[in-house]
Amino acid sequence: MYRIRLQFITGLVFFILPVFFSKYILSSPGLTLLAAGWFLFGGYLLYSYFLAPLERFSAILPEVKTAHFTEFIREAGAHLEELKNIARRAIQEKEEMASILFSMVEGVVATDSGGRISFMNPAAEKLFNLERGSALGKFPREVWREFELVELFHQVFVTGRSQSKELTLDPPLRKHLSLELVPIRPAEDEEAQGVLAMVRDITRLRHLENMRTEFVANVSHELRTPLTSIKGFIETLLDGGLENLEATKRFLTIIYQETDRLNRLINDLLDLSHLESGETELKRARIFLAPLVEEVRQTLQTRLAEKKLSFSVELGPTAVWADEDRIREVLVNLLDNAVKYTPDGGSIKVSEVDHGDMQEFIICDTGIGIPRESIPRLFERFYRVDKARSREMGGTGLGLSIVKHIIDRHEGKVWVQSEPGKGSCFHFTLPKFQQE
């Protein structure tokens, strides 16, 4: 603005200056020509620096329609201020949209009219394990090895039709993704100027669906096995087996055992269901594990004596904040497994380790151990290292899964260390009782 004012004042000075020398100009023809040239030069300056810019300015502001100079300047200024506010709002909306896109959990990928990637939010970069900004300006085929994914972008851009698809990324990612791709159009009837893709990671969802399918199959199998056995023995008895009292007694004993197994399985399923749903409320109190371990040892005393197993307890007077009934259930499952899978003459030891606000408890045995490849799945429902041997010993395949859910509900952790032929050590942590 200062420059415009200076130019205007300078132009007026140059234009008016000859007036002061008019008496000299009129008395000399040469000076008259000089004055005429001077007027022409001043007019050119006024037109070049003021009239021409104003004409160009009025051409880009057709909304301002007035012939008066001061009104034109005033209305043009008001219109420019309005445009400035519109631009400010547009920038603000763009920043808000960018913040939303960058904060989204789902991945967002966009390509421009040339097919190159013009935008990729951090969620998408994390899904595809890419460095920040490394995909920008590249074609999809330069970023992803998966032909199916690259072809999706191409088809949506060429055909202009939206597409949805689920695909699995190649190793090492091995992720299940759900993609929804739509063409980017300035208007509904115009050609696509790019592609916008929404990417969701459904790996956990697919894993849960597979677990549900396996769970239903395992439950069906676990229920069918004892029911088939019960049905077979009942048919034998009905076909004349009742006449042999010894065989009848043996068959009825087996039927009772299988019924008891069914009852345990159903109880474990109900217990696990309640734990997973969070319906059962923990009745926490100040408890000591040493008395609970002794209670469980008493229930296992007969089996310990039969197998000549030594049982040692090294627990101090540290109290934990936990549900007594639930922790007793944890001890029953872990100690029962230790007795089952420890050969005659072996040993079982219960100890603890202080970890600040948490107390770690360890149940070790000198049993058959667990293969390394089975350890990650050990706490899954119905997972058995040796299915035949586990069923033979009366296990339902749900004990360790129940243990994990109980410890998780207490904000603790449970894990196992084992080596085949050298025994296993099950660890779990519980919060200490705080007096306040």
Tab-separated table of C-alpha atoms in Angstrom:
chain	number	residue	atom	x	y	z
A	1	MET	CA	0.000	0.000	0.000
A	2	TYR	CA	2.882	2.365	0.783
A	3	ARG	CA	4.353	1.717	-2.656
A	4	ILE	CA	1.036	2.542	-4.388
A	5	ARG	CA	0.751	5.807	-2.500
A	6	LEU	CA	4.348	6.769	-3.401
A	7	GLN	CA	3.754	5.970	-7.051
A	8	PHE	CA	0.548	8.023	-7.081
A	9	ILE	CA	2.215	11.083	-5.492
A	10	THR	CA	5.197	10.820	-7.839
A	11	GLY	CA	2.852	10.623	-10.827
A	12	LEU	CA	0.985	13.745	-9.730
A	13	VAL	CA	4.248	15.661	-9.251
A	14	PHE	CA	5.447	14.716	-12.710
A	15	PHE	CA	2.071	15.606	-14.171
A	16	ILE	CA	1.665	19.013	-12.445
A	17	LEU	CA	5.309	20.145	-12.614
A	18	PRO	CA	5.022	21.689	-16.100
A	19	VAL	CA	2.291	24.055	-14.846
A	20	PHE	CA	4.816	25.898	-12.699
A	21	PHE	CA	6.925	26.513	-15.801
A	22	SER	CA	4.037	27.503	-18.113
A	23	LYS	CA	5.332	31.070	-18.784
A	24	TYR	CA	8.570	29.630	-20.073
A	25	ILE	CA	6.822	26.926	-22.083
A	26	LEU	CA	4.468	29.354	-23.878
A	27	SER	CA	7.339	31.658	-24.919
A	28	SER	CA	9.390	28.839	-26.447
A	29	PRO	CA	8.190	26.367	-29.130
A	30	GLY	CA	10.806	23.809	-28.074
A	31	LEU	CA	9.617	23.856	-24.542
A	32	THR	CA	6.047	23.475	-25.790
A	33	LEU	CA	6.974	20.197	-27.466
A	34	LEU	CA	8.811	19.185	-24.337
A	35	ALA	CA	5.723	19.935	-22.222
A	36	ALA	CA	3.536	17.922	-24.585
A	37	GLY	CA	5.913	15.000	-24.317
A	38	TRP	CA	5.975	15.432	-20.604
A	39	PHE	CA	2.139	15.285	-20.458
A	40	LEU	CA	2.128	12.170	-22.600
A	41	PHE	CA	4.770	10.515	-20.405
A	42	GLY	CA	2.817	11.426	-17.243
A	43	GLY	CA	-0.376	10.057	-18.751
A	44	TYR	CA	1.405	6.832	-19.652
A	45	LEU	CA	2.680	6.516	-16.095
A	46	LEU	CA	-0.784	7.102	-14.622
A	47	TYR	CA	-2.317	4.569	-16.990
A	48	SER	CA	0.381	1.936	-16.488
A	49	TYR	CA	0.581	2.145	-12.707
A	50	PHE	CA	-3.053	2.924	-11.833
A	51	LEU	CA	-5.654	2.573	-14.596
A	52	ALA	CA	-4.334	-0.665	-16.168
A	53	PRO	CA	-3.968	-2.516	-12.814
A	54	LEU	CA	-7.455	-1.332	-11.831
A	55	GLU	CA	-8.867	-2.629	-15.132
A	56	ARG	CA	-7.234	-6.017	-14.608
A	57	PHE	CA	-8.415	-5.977	-11.018
A	58	SER	CA	-12.016	-5.234	-12.094
A	59	ALA	CA	-11.836	-8.071	-14.643
A	60	ILE	CA	-11.176	-10.642	-11.925
A	61	LEU	CA	-13.859	-9.091	-9.694
A	62	PRO	CA	-16.973	-9.019	-11.890
A	63	GLU	CA	-19.107	-8.878	-8.739
A	64	VAL	CA	-17.942	-5.289	-8.122
A	65	LYS	CA	-19.962	-3.081	-10.503
A	66	THR	CA	-19.475	0.662	-10.003
A	67	ALA	CA	-18.033	3.494	-12.092
A	68	HIS	CA	-16.899	5.601	-9.181
A	69	PHE	CA	-13.223	5.168	-8.276
A	70	THR	CA	-13.551	5.422	-4.482
A	71	GLU	CA	-16.633	3.155	-4.398
A	72	PHE	CA	-14.811	0.613	-6.566
A	73	ILE	CA	-11.842	0.590	-4.219
A	74	ARG	CA	-14.108	0.282	-1.167
A	75	GLU	CA	-16.261	-2.521	-2.617
A	76	ALA	CA	-13.202	-4.325	-3.986
A	77	GLY	CA	-11.589	-4.166	-0.544
A	78	ALA	CA	-14.726	-5.567	1.091
A	79	HIS	CA	-14.930	-8.325	-1.504
A	80	LEU	CA	-11.265	-9.193	-1.013
A	81	GLU	CA	-11.814	-9.350	2.738
A	82	GLU	CA	-14.699	-11.749	2.165
A	83	LEU	CA	-12.506	-13.888	-0.108
A	84	LYS	CA	-9.818	-13.817	2.552
A	85	ASN	CA	-12.285	-15.123	5.150
A	86	ILE	CA	-13.429	-17.849	2.739
A	87	ALA	CA	-9.824	-18.874	2.121
A	88	ARG	CA	-9.126	-18.877	5.863
A	89	ARG	CA	-12.151	-21.114	6.477
A	90	ALA	CA	-11.080	-23.416	3.628
A	91	ILE	CA	-7.577	-23.732	5.096
A	92	GLN	CA	-9.056	-24.421	8.532
A	93	GLU	CA	-11.393	-27.078	7.131
A	94	LYS	CA	-8.486	-28.633	5.236
A	95	GLU	CA	-6.400	-28.751	8.411
A	96	GLU	CA	-9.304	-30.276	10.352
A	97	MET	CA	-9.834	-32.888	7.632
A	98	ALA	CA	-6.114	-33.702	7.632
A	99	SER	CA	-6.175	-34.056	11.431
A	100	ILE	CA	-9.143	-36.425	11.180
A	101	LEU	CA	-7.481	-38.527	8.487
A	102	PHE	CA	-4.202	-38.685	10.403
A	103	SER	CA	-6.032	-39.663	13.617
A	104	MET	CA	-8.143	-42.434	12.065
A	105	VAL	CA	-7.597	-46.016	13.186
A	106	GLU	CA	-8.378	-47.250	9.675
A	107	GLY	CA	-5.814	-46.793	6.959
A	108	VAL	CA	-6.507	-44.207	4.238
A	109	VAL	CA	-4.705	-44.201	0.883
A	110	ALA	CA	-5.371	-41.814	-2.014
A	111	THR	CA	-3.950	-41.614	-5.540
A	112	ASP	CA	-3.917	-38.623	-7.902
A	113	SER	CA	-4.974	-38.325	-11.537
A	114	GLY	CA	-1.624	-39.784	-12.624
A	115	GLY	CA	-2.111	-42.909	-10.523
A	116	ARG	CA	0.570	-42.004	-7.999
A	117	ILE	CA	-0.010	-42.180	-4.239
A	118	SER	CA	-0.741	-38.646	-3.037
A	119	PHE	CA	-1.774	-39.385	0.552
A	120	MET	CA	-1.270	-42.158	3.089
A	121	ASN	CA	-2.103	-41.691	6.765
A	122	PRO	CA	0.047	-43.157	9.595
A	123	ALA	CA	-2.445	-45.993	10.191
A	124	ALA	CA	-2.012	-47.205	6.596
A	125	GLU	CA	1.774	-46.892	6.802
A	126	LYS	CA	1.716	-48.987	9.973
A	127	LEU	CA	-0.554	-51.627	8.396
A	128	PHE	CA	1.798	-52.040	5.429
A	129	ASN	CA	4.956	-51.621	7.545
A	130	LEU	CA	6.162	-48.593	5.554
A	131	GLU	CA	8.375	-45.723	6.643
A	132	ARG	CA	6.756	-42.325	7.116
A	133	GLY	CA	6.180	-40.670	3.716
A	134	SER	CA	8.112	-43.324	1.774
A	135	ALA	CA	5.126	-44.210	-0.462
A	136	LEU	CA	4.204	-40.661	-1.526
A	137	GLY	CA	4.722	-39.936	-5.217
A	138	LYS	CA	5.078	-43.624	-6.121
A	139	PHE	CA	2.823	-45.909	-8.119
A	140	PRO	CA	1.034	-48.661	-6.139
A	141	ARG	CA	3.074	-51.324	-7.974
A	142	GLU	CA	6.248	-49.707	-6.582
A	143	VAL	CA	4.948	-49.920	-3.017
A	144	TRP	CA	3.199	-53.317	-2.794
A	145	ARG	CA	4.229	-56.698	-4.124
A	146	GLU	CA	0.669	-58.065	-3.981
A	147	PHE	CA	-0.641	-58.045	-7.562
A	148	GLU	CA	-4.260	-58.272	-6.394
A	149	LEU	CA	-3.945	-55.082	-4.326
A	150	VAL	CA	-2.282	-53.130	-7.152
A	151	GLU	CA	-4.903	-54.353	-9.627
A	152	LEU	CA	-7.710	-53.116	-7.365
A	153	PHE	CA	-6.432	-49.517	-7.589
A	154	HIS	CA	-6.101	-49.835	-11.373
A	155	GLN	CA	-9.588	-51.275	-11.902
A	156	VAL	CA	-11.314	-48.637	-9.757
A	157	PHE	CA	-9.453	-45.830	-11.567
A	158	VAL	CA	-10.201	-47.211	-15.049
A	159	THR	CA	-13.813	-48.333	-14.561
A	160	GLY	CA	-14.848	-45.643	-12.083
A	161	ARG	CA	-16.731	-48.220	-10.002
A	162	SER	CA	-16.279	-48.823	-6.280
A	163	GLN	CA	-14.948	-52.187	-5.109
A	164	SER	CA	-14.715	-54.041	-1.785
A	165	LYS	CA	-12.409	-56.956	-1.141
A	166	GLU	CA	-10.645	-58.934	1.572
A	167	LEU	CA	-7.117	-60.159	0.993
A	168	THR	CA	-4.156	-61.556	2.884
A	169	LEU	CA	-0.741	-59.915	2.664
A	170	ASP	CA	2.223	-62.061	1.792
A	171	PRO	CA	4.825	-62.989	4.443
A	172	PRO	CA	6.281	-61.612	6.609
A	173	LEU	CA	3.203	-59.446	7.358
A	174	ARG	CA	0.510	-62.166	6.948
A	175	LYS	CA	-2.261	-59.703	7.720
A	176	HIS	CA	-5.910	-60.048	6.729
A	177	LEU	CA	-7.161	-56.756	5.317
A	178	SER	CA	-10.565	-55.443	4.327
A	179	LEU	CA	-10.422	-52.823	1.546
A	180	GLU	CA	-13.055	-50.444	0.210
A	181	LEU	CA	-11.982	-48.426	-2.838
A	182	VAL	CA	-13.954	-45.578	-4.429
A	183	PRO	CA	-13.109	-43.263	-7.341
A	184	ILE	CA	-12.375	-39.597	-6.582
A	185	ARG	CA	-14.566	-37.366	-8.785
A	186	PRO	CA	-14.940	-33.555	-8.762
A	187	ALA	CA	-18.564	-34.111	-9.800
A	188	GLU	CA	-20.815	-37.145	-10.059
A	189	ASP	CA	-20.833	-37.283	-13.878
A	190	GLU	CA	-17.110	-36.567	-14.361
A	191	GLU	CA	-14.265	-39.026	-14.850
A	192	ALA	CA	-12.274	-40.330	-11.911
A	193	GLN	CA	-9.369	-38.116	-10.896
A	194	GLY	CA	-7.921	-40.631	-8.456
A	195	VAL	CA	-8.778	-43.453	-6.034
A	196	LEU	CA	-9.525	-43.354	-2.311
A	197	ALA	CA	-9.023	-46.582	-0.324
A	198	MET	CA	-10.116	-47.413	3.224
A	199	VAL	CA	-8.047	-50.235	4.746
A	200	ARG	CA	-8.978	-52.153	7.911
A	201	ASP	CA	-6.929	-54.812	9.693
A	202	ILE	CA	-9.261	-57.781	10.307
A	203	THR	CA	-6.533	-60.224	11.330
A	204	ARG	CA	-7.802	-60.463	14.910
A	205	LEU	CA	-11.392	-60.826	13.703
A	206	ARG	CA	-10.461	-63.720	11.426
A	207	HIS	CA	-8.446	-65.284	14.242
A	208	LEU	CA	-11.458	-65.049	16.566
A	209	GLU	CA	-13.717	-66.557	13.912
A	210	ASN	CA	-11.291	-69.448	13.466
A	211	MET	CA	-11.163	-69.905	17.241
A	212	ARG	CA	-14.965	-69.962	17.378
A	213	THR	CA	-15.112	-72.556	14.600
A	214	GLU	CA	-12.482	-74.678	16.341
A	215	PHE	CA	-14.301	-74.249	19.659
A	216	VAL	CA	-17.601	-75.498	18.231
A	217	ALA	CA	-15.837	-78.425	16.573
A	218	ASN	CA	-13.956	-79.296	19.783
A	219	VAL	CA	-17.069	-79.065	21.963
A	220	SER	CA	-18.975	-81.282	19.532
A	221	HIS	CA	-16.155	-83.818	19.570
A	222	GLU	CA	-15.740	-83.747	23.360
A	223	LEU	CA	-19.482	-84.271	23.876
A	224	ARG	CA	-19.846	-86.906	21.187
A	225	THR	CA	-17.068	-89.155	22.510
A	226	PRO	CA	-18.585	-89.900	25.963
A	227	LEU	CA	-22.135	-89.935	24.574
A	228	THR	CA	-21.149	-92.521	21.969
A	229	SER	CA	-19.552	-94.633	24.690
A	230	ILE	CA	-22.612	-94.329	26.956
A	231	LYS	CA	-24.974	-95.175	24.112
A	232	GLY	CA	-22.923	-98.227	23.124
A	233	PHE	CA	-22.884	-99.701	26.637
A	234	ILE	CA	-26.599	-99.042	27.136
A	235	GLU	CA	-27.381	-100.824	23.838
A	236	THR	CA	-25.245	-103.764	24.988
A	237	LEU	CA	-27.138	-103.959	28.261
A	238	LEU	CA	-30.494	-103.763	26.494
A	239	ASP	CA	-29.485	-106.547	24.103
A	240	GLY	CA	-29.107	-109.007	26.928
A	241	GLY	CA	-26.098	-107.849	28.838
A	242	LEU	CA	-28.161	-107.458	32.025
A	243	GLU	CA	-28.090	-111.226	32.573
A	244	ASN	CA	-24.340	-111.067	33.288
A	245	LEU	CA	-24.092	-109.230	36.623
A	246	GLU	CA	-20.339	-108.783	36.461
A	247	ALA	CA	-20.456	-107.301	32.947
A	248	THR	CA	-23.466	-105.152	33.951
A	249	LYS	CA	-21.565	-103.724	36.906
A	250	ARG	CA	-18.536	-102.997	34.749
A	251	PHE	CA	-20.648	-101.345	32.042
A	252	LEU	CA	-22.517	-99.211	34.574
A	253	THR	CA	-19.210	-98.127	36.121
A	254	ILE	CA	-17.970	-96.961	32.714
A	255	ILE	CA	-21.284	-95.190	32.057
A	256	TYR	CA	-20.924	-93.426	35.423
A	257	GLN	CA	-17.364	-92.356	34.583
A	258	GLU	CA	-18.372	-91.021	31.186
A	259	THR	CA	-21.338	-89.191	32.729
A	260	ASP	CA	-19.021	-87.676	35.301
A	261	ARG	CA	-16.703	-86.596	32.501
A	262	LEU	CA	-19.619	-84.954	30.691
A	263	ASN	CA	-20.588	-83.175	33.897
A	264	ARG	CA	-17.038	-81.836	34.362
A	265	LEU	CA	-16.910	-80.695	30.752
A	266	ILE	CA	-20.208	-78.819	30.995
A	267	ASN	CA	-19.208	-77.205	34.296
A	268	ASP	CA	-15.887	-76.104	32.819
A	269	LEU	CA	-17.646	-74.683	29.767
A	270	LEU	CA	-20.075	-72.708	31.932
A	271	ASP	CA	-17.260	-71.516	34.170
A	272	LEU	CA	-15.172	-70.409	31.186
A	273	SER	CA	-18.164	-68.673	29.615
A	274	HIS	CA	-18.836	-66.688	32.788
A	275	LEU	CA	-15.172	-65.683	33.077
A	276	GLU	CA	-14.949	-64.550	29.454
A	277	SER	CA	-18.176	-62.560	29.597
A	278	GLY	CA	-17.171	-60.807	32.832
A	279	GLU	CA	-20.490	-61.725	34.457
A	280	THR	CA	-18.845	-63.157	37.558
A	281	GLU	CA	-17.709	-60.510	40.019
A	282	LEU	CA	-14.498	-61.173	41.881
A	283	LYS	CA	-14.883	-61.271	45.669
A	284	ARG	CA	-11.463	-59.963	46.507
A	285	ALA	CA	-10.024	-60.133	49.973
A	286	ARG	CA	-6.722	-60.472	51.795
A	287	ILE	CA	-5.658	-64.094	51.352
A	288	PHE	CA	-2.549	-66.231	51.855
A	289	LEU	CA	-1.702	-68.947	49.353
A	290	ALA	CA	-0.006	-71.328	51.792
A	291	PRO	CA	-3.297	-72.493	53.426
A	292	LEU	CA	-4.937	-72.858	49.988
A	293	VAL	CA	-2.038	-74.945	48.710
A	294	GLU	CA	-2.339	-77.169	51.790
A	295	GLU	CA	-6.079	-77.646	51.152
A	296	VAL	CA	-5.442	-78.724	47.582
A	297	ARG	CA	-2.597	-80.995	48.693
A	298	GLN	CA	-4.976	-82.784	51.073
A	299	THR	CA	-7.395	-83.502	48.204
A	300	LEU	CA	-4.509	-84.899	46.128
A	301	GLN	CA	-2.897	-86.822	49.002
A	302	THR	CA	-4.107	-90.261	47.860
A	303	ARG	CA	-2.771	-89.805	44.337
A	304	LEU	CA	0.494	-88.339	45.643
A	305	ALA	CA	0.962	-91.421	47.823
A	306	GLU	CA	0.090	-93.809	44.993
A	307	LYS	CA	2.724	-92.289	42.717
A	308	LYS	CA	5.191	-91.672	45.586
A	309	LEU	CA	5.527	-88.015	44.680
A	310	SER	CA	7.282	-85.599	47.028
A	311	PHE	CA	5.477	-82.290	47.610
A	312	SER	CA	7.281	-79.234	49.010
A	313	VAL	CA	5.971	-75.745	49.734
A	314	GLU	CA	8.138	-72.641	50.140
A	315	LEU	CA	5.659	-69.806	50.672
A	316	GLY	CA	6.131	-66.852	52.974
A	317	PRO	CA	3.599	-64.711	54.859
A	318	THR	CA	2.919	-62.364	51.905
A	319	ALA	CA	-0.800	-61.639	51.439
A	320	VAL	CA	-2.379	-61.073	48.017
A	321	TRP	CA	-5.527	-59.240	46.963
A	322	ALA	CA	-7.590	-61.904	45.217
A	323	ASP	CA	-10.748	-64.006	45.085
A	324	GLU	CA	-10.116	-67.027	47.305
A	325	ASP	CA	-12.430	-69.427	45.434
A	326	ARG	CA	-10.991	-68.488	42.054
A	327	ILE	CA	-7.370	-68.816	43.184
A	328	ARG	CA	-8.206	-72.185	44.739
A	329	GLU	CA	-9.500	-73.188	41.286
A	330	VAL	CA	-6.192	-72.080	39.736
A	331	LEU	CA	-4.218	-74.155	42.229
A	332	VAL	CA	-6.458	-77.206	41.708
A	333	ASN	CA	-5.928	-77.106	37.932
A	334	LEU	CA	-2.173	-76.537	38.058
A	335	LEU	CA	-1.424	-79.002	40.860
A	336	ASP	CA	-3.744	-81.634	39.375
A	337	ASN	CA	-1.851	-81.371	36.062
A	338	ALA	CA	1.468	-81.628	37.914
A	339	VAL	CA	0.329	-84.871	39.571
A	340	LYS	CA	-1.069	-86.265	36.301
A	341	TYR	CA	2.022	-85.716	34.198
A	342	THR	CA	4.758	-86.408	36.750
A	343	PRO	CA	6.046	-90.025	36.692
A	344	ASP	CA	6.248	-92.142	39.846
A	345	GLY	CA	8.905	-91.012	42.310
A	346	GLY	CA	8.982	-87.452	40.982
A	347	SER	CA	8.591	-84.191	42.872
A	348	ILE	CA	6.357	-81.097	42.927
A	349	LYS	CA	7.426	-77.768	44.410
A	350	VAL	CA	5.456	-74.574	45.116
A	351	SER	CA	7.453	-71.374	45.665
A	352	GLU	CA	7.164	-67.599	45.298
A	353	VAL	CA	9.204	-64.562	44.202
A	354	ASP	CA	8.726	-60.931	45.246
A	355	HIS	CA	8.159	-58.469	42.369
A	356	GLY	CA	7.278	-55.135	43.956
A	357	ASP	CA	3.503	-54.668	43.849
A	358	MET	CA	3.050	-58.173	42.421
A	359	GLN	CA	3.837	-61.566	43.893
A	360	GLU	CA	4.962	-64.356	41.562
A	361	PHE	CA	4.029	-67.955	42.387
A	362	ILE	CA	5.736	-70.929	40.751
A	363	ILE	CA	4.568	-74.551	40.555
A	364	CYS	CA	7.331	-76.823	39.273
A	365	ASP	CA	7.278	-80.572	38.618
A	366	THR	CA	9.670	-83.174	37.280
A	367	GLY	CA	7.139	-84.450	34.761
A	368	ILE	CA	7.236	-85.291	31.078
A	369	GLY	CA	7.554	-81.650	29.997
A	370	ILE	CA	6.006	-79.779	27.087
A	371	PRO	CA	7.411	-79.459	23.534
A	372	ARG	CA	8.542	-75.941	22.640
A	373	GLU	CA	6.126	-75.661	19.689
A	374	SER	CA	3.145	-76.394	21.960
A	375	ILE	CA	3.889	-73.736	24.604
A	376	PRO	CA	2.366	-70.735	22.692
A	377	ARG	CA	-0.982	-72.572	22.363
A	378	LEU	CA	-1.020	-74.228	25.761
A	379	PHE	CA	-3.625	-71.864	27.258
A	380	GLU	CA	-6.044	-72.147	24.334
A	381	ARG	CA	-9.377	-73.871	24.879
A	382	PHE	CA	-9.295	-77.623	24.197
A	383	TYR	CA	-5.648	-77.561	23.185
A	384	ARG	CA	-3.845	-80.726	24.262
A	385	VAL	CA	-0.207	-81.664	23.800
A	386	ASP	CA	-1.082	-85.376	23.809
A	387	LYS	CA	-4.810	-85.693	23.090
A	388	ALA	CA	-5.084	-89.430	23.673
A	389	ARG	CA	-3.205	-89.342	26.971
A	390	SER	CA	-5.087	-86.285	28.196
A	391	ARG	CA	-8.491	-87.863	27.591
A	392	GLU	CA	-7.296	-91.094	29.171
A	393	MET	CA	-6.444	-89.121	32.326
A	394	GLY	CA	-9.852	-87.468	32.401
A	395	GLY	CA	-8.924	-83.966	31.269
A	396	THR	CA	-11.435	-81.679	29.554
A	397	GLY	CA	-8.859	-79.486	27.801
A	398	LEU	CA	-10.230	-76.327	29.465
A	399	GLY	CA	-8.302	-76.212	32.745
A	400	LEU	CA	-5.394	-74.037	31.616
A	401	SER	CA	-7.717	-71.737	29.686
A	402	ILE	CA	-9.715	-71.198	32.882
A	403	VAL	CA	-6.470	-70.530	34.778
A	404	LYS	CA	-5.451	-67.854	32.274
A	405	HIS	CA	-8.823	-66.084	32.421
A	406	ILE	CA	-8.824	-66.068	36.227
A	407	ILE	CA	-5.312	-64.621	36.423
A	408	ASP	CA	-6.149	-62.068	33.724
A	409	ARG	CA	-9.190	-60.959	35.737
A	410	HIS	CA	-6.818	-60.334	38.668
A	411	GLU	CA	-4.598	-58.127	36.442
A	412	GLY	CA	-1.870	-60.746	36.624
A	413	LYS	CA	0.041	-62.839	34.096
A	414	VAL	CA	0.509	-66.565	33.637
A	415	TRP	CA	3.189	-68.356	31.621
A	416	VAL	CA	5.070	-71.633	31.470
A	417	GLN	CA	8.689	-72.752	31.152
A	418	SER	CA	9.222	-76.342	30.146
A	419	GLU	CA	11.559	-78.766	28.471
A	420	PRO	CA	10.565	-82.289	27.366
A	421	GLY	CA	11.766	-84.889	29.808
A	422	LYS	CA	12.830	-82.344	32.435
A	423	GLY	CA	9.521	-81.098	33.810
A	424	SER	CA	7.543	-77.879	33.708
A	425	CYS	CA	7.236	-74.692	35.779
A	426	PHE	CA	3.985	-72.725	35.681
A	427	HIS	CA	4.291	-69.092	36.809
A	428	PHE	CA	1.488	-66.689	37.695
A	429	THR	CA	1.411	-63.282	39.362
A	430	LEU	CA	-1.143	-61.700	41.701
A	431	PRO	CA	-1.332	-58.179	43.159
A	432	LYS	CA	-0.148	-57.877	46.740
A	433	PHE	CA	-2.554	-56.807	49.439
A	434	GLN	CA	-2.056	-53.108	50.224
A	435	GLN	CA	-3.092	-52.032	53.725
A	436	GLU	CA	-4.446	-48.665	52.551
